[in-house]
Coordinates of N, CA and C in Angstrom, one line a residue:
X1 N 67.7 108.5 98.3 CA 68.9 108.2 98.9 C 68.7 108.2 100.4
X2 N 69.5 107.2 101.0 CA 69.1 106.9 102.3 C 70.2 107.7 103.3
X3 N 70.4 108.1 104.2 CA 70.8 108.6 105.6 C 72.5 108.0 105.2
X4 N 72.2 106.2 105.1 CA 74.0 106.0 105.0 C 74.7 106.3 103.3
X5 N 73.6 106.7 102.5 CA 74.5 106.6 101.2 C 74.7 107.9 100.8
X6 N 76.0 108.0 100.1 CA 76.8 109.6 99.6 C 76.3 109.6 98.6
X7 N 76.3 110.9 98.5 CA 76.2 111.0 96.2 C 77.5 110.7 95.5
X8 N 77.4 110.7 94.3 CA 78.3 110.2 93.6 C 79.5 110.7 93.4
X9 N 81.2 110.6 94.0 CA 81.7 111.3 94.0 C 82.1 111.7 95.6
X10 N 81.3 112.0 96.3 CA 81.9 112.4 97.7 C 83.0 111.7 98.3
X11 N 82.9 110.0 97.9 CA 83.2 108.9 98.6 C 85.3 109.2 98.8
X12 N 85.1 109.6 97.3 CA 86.6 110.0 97.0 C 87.0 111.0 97.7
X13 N 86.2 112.1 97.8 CA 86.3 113.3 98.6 C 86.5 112.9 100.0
X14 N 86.1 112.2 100.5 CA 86.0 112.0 101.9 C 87.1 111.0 102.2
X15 N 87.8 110.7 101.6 CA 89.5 109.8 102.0 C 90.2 110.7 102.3
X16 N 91.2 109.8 103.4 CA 92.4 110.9 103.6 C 93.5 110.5 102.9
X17 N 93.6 112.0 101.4 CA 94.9 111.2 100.6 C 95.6 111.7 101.6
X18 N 96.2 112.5 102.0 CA 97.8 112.8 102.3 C 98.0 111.2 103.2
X19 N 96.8 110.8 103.7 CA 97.2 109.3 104.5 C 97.7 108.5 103.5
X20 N 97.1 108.0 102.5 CA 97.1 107.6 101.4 C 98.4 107.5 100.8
X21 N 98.8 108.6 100.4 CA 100.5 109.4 99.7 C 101.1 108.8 100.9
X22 N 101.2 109.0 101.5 CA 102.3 108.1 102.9 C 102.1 107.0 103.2
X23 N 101.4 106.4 103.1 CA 101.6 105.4 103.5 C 102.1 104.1 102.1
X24 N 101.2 104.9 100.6 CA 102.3 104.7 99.5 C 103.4 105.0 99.2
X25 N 104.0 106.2 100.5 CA 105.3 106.4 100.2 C 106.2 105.0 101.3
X26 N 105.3 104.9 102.1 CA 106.1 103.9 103.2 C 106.5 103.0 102.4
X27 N 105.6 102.8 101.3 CA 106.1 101.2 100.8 C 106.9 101.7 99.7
X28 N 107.2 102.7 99.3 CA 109.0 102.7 98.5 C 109.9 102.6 99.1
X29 N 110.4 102.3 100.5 CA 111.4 101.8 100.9 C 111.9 100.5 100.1
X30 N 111.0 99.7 99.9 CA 111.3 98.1 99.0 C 112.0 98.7 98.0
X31 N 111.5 99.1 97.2 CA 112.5 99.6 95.9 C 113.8 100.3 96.3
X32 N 113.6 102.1 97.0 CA 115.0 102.4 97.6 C 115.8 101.5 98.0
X33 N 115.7 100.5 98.6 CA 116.6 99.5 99.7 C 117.6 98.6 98.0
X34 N 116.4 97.9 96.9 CA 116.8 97.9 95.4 C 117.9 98.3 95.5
X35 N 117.5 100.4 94.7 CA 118.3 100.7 94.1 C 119.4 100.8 94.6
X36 N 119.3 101.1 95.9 CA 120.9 101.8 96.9 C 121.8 100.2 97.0
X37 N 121.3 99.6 96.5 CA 121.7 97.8 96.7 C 122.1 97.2 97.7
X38 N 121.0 97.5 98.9 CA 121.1 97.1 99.9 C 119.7 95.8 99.9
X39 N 119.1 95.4 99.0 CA 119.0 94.5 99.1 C 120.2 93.2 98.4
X40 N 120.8 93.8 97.6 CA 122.1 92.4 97.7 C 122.6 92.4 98.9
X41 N 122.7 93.5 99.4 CA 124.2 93.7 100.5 C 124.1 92.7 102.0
X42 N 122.4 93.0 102.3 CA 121.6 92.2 103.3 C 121.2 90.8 102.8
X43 N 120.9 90.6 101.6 CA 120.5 89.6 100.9 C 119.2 89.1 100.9
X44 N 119.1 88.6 99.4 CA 117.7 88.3 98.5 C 117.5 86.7 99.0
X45 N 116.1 85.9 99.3 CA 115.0 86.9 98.9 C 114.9 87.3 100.2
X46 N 115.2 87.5 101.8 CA 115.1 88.0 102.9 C 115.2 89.4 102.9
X47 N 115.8 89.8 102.6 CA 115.1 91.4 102.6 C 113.9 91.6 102.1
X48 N 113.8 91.5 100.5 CA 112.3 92.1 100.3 C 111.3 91.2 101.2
X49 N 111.5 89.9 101.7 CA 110.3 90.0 101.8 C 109.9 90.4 103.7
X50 N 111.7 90.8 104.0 CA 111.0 91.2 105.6 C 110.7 92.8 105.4
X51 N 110.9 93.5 104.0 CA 110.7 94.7 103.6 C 109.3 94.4 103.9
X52 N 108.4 93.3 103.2 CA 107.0 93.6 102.8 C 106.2 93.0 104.1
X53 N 106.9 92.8 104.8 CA 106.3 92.5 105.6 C 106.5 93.5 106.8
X54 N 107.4 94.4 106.7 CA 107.5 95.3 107.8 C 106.6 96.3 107.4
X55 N 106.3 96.8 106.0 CA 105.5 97.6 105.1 C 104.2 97.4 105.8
X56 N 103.7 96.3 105.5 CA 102.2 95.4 105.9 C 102.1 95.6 107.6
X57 N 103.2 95.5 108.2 CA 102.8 95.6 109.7 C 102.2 97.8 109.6
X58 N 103.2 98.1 109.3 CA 103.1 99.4 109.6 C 101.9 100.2 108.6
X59 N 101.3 99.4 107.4 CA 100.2 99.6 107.2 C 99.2 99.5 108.2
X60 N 98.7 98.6 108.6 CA 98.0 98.0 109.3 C 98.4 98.4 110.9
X61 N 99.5 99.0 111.2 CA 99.2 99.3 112.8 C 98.7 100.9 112.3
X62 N 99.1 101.2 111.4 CA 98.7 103.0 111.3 C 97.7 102.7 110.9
X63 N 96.7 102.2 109.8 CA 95.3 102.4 110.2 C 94.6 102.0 110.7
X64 N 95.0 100.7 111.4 CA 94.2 100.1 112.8 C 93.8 100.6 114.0
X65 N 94.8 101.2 114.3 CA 94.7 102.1 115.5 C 94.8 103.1 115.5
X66 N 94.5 103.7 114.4 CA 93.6 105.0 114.2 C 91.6 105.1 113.6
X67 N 91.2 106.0 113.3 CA 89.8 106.0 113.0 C 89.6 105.9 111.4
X68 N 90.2 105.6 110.7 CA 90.0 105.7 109.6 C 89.0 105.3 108.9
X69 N 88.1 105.7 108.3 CA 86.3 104.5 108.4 C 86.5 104.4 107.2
X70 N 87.4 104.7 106.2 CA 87.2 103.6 105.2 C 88.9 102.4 105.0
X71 N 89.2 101.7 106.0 CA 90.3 101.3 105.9 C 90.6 100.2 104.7
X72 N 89.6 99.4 103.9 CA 90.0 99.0 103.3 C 90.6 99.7 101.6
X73 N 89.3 100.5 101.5 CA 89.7 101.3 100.4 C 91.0 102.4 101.0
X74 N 90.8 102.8 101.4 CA 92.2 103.4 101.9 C 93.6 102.9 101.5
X75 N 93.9 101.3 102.2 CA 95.2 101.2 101.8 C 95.1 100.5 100.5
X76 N 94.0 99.7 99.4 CA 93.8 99.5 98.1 C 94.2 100.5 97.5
X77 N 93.4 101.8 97.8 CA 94.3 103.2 97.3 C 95.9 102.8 97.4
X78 N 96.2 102.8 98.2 CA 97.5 103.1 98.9 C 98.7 102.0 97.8
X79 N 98.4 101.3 98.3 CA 98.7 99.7 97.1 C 98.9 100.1 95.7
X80 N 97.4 100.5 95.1 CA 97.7 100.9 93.6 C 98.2 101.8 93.7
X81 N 98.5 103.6 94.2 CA 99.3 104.2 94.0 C 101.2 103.9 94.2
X82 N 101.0 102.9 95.1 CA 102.1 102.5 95.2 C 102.9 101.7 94.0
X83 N 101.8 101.0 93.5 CA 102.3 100.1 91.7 C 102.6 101.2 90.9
X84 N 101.7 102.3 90.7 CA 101.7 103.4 90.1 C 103.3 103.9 89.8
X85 N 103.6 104.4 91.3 CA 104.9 105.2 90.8 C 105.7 103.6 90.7
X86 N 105.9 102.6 90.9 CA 106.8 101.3 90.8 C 106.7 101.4 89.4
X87 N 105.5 101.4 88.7 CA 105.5 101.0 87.2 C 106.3 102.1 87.0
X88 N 106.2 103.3 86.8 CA 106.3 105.1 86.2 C 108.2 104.6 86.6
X89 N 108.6 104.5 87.9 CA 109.7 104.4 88.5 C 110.7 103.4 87.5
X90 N 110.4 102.4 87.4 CA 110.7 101.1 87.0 C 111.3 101.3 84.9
X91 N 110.3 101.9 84.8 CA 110.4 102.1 83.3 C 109.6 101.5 82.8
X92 N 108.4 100.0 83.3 CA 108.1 99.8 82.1 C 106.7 100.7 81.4
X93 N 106.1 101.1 82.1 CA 105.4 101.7 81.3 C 105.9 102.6 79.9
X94 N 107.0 102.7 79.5 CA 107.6 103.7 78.7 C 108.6 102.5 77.5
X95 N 108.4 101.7 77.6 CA 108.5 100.3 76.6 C 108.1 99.5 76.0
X96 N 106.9 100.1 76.4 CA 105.5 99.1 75.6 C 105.5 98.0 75.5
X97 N 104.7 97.3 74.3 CA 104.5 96.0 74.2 C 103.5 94.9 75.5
X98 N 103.2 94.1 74.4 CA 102.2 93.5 75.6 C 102.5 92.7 76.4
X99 N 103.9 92.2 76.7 CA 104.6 91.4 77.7 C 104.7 92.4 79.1
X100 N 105.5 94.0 78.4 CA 105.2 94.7 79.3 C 104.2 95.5 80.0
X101 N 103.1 95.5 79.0 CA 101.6 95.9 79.8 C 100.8 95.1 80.6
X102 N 101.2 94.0 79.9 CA 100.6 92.3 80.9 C 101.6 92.7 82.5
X103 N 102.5 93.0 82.4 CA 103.7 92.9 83.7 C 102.9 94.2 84.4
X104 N 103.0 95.5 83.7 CA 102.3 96.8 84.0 C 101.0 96.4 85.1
X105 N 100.6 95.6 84.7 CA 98.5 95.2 84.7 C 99.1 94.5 86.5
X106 N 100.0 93.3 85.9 CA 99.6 92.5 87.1 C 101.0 93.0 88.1
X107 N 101.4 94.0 88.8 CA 102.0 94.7 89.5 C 100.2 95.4 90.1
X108 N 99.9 96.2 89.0 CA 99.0 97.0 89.7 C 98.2 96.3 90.5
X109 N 97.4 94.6 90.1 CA 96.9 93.9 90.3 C 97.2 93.3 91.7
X110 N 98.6 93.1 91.9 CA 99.7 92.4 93.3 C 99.4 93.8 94.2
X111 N 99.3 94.7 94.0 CA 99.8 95.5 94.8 C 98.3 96.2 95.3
X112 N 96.9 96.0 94.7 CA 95.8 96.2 94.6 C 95.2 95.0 96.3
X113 N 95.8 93.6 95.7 CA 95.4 93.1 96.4 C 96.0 92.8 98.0
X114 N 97.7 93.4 98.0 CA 98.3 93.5 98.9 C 97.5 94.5 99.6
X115 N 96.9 95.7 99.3 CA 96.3 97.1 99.5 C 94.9 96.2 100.4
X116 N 94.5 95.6 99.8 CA 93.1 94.6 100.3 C 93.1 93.8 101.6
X117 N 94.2 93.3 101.4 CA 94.4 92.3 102.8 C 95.0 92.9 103.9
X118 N 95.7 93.9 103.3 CA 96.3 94.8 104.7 C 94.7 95.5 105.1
X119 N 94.1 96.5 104.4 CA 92.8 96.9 105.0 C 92.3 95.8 105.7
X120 N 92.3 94.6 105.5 CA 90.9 93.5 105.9 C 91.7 93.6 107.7
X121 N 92.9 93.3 107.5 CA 93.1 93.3 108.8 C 93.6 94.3 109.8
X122 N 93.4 95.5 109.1 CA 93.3 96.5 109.7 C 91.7 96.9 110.5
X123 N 90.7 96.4 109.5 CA 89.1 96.8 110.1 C 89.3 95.6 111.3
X124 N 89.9 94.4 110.8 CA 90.0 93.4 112.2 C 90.7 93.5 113.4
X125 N 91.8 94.8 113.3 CA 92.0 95.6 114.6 C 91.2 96.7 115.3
X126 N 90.7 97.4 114.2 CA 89.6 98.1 114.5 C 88.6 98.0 115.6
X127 N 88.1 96.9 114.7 CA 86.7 96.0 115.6 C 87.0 95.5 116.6
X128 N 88.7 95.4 116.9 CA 89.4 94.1 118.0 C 88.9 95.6 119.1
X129 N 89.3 96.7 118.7 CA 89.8 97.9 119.4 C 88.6 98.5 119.7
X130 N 86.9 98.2 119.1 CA 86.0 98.3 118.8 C 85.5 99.4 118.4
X131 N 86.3 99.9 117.5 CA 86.3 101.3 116.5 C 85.2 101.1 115.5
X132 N 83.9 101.6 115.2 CA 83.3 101.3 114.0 C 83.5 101.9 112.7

């Protein structure tokens, strides 16, 4: 094993969940805003999507400009824990059937990759900032 590689296992050890947990919790505001029905009240589809986009900035300015050295996996984390409780929250996981595990899969999938592109431009503030 070389100087830059961990053993197996550490990699997880060495994230910061409570970052993680919050910043999955930032993005339950989209749903709160749902249930409290303040996305009718403001109106669809303009709320959710200045929700997800306000979500995405404040992903991306909290780990950009901070040190976080693994920012991509970080908010990927952050993304699928976030589908996590949406699915758990939502009910479908507790309905089964494969229309709803297909829906279950590609939530986790949307929210995996939302997790991905906010990191990517997070390391690209990083580097702007020239954080390694």
């Amino acid at each position: 094993m070389t100087s830059n590689q961990q053993p197996p296992g550490s990699l997880l050890h060495s994230l910061n969940w409570l970052l993680i947990v919050g910043l999955a919790a930032i993005a339950l505001i989209r749903p709160l805003f749902s249930m409290v029905g303040l996305s009718d009240t403001l109106g669809k589809p303009a709320t959710p999507i200045v929700l997800t986009v306000a979500i995405s900035l404040a992903w991306v300015l909290i780990v950009g400009l901070t040190q976080v050295r693994r920012p991509v996996l970080t908010l990927v984390l952050a993304g699928l824990l976030y589908g996590v409780v949406a699915v758990a929250t939502s009910g479908l996981a507790l309905r089964g059937g494969p229309a709803v595990i297909f829906g279950s899969v590609s939530i986790l999938i949307t929210n995996l990759l939302w997790g991905a592109a906010c990191g990517l431009l997070a390391v690209l503030l990083q580097r702007l900032r020239g954080v390694r």
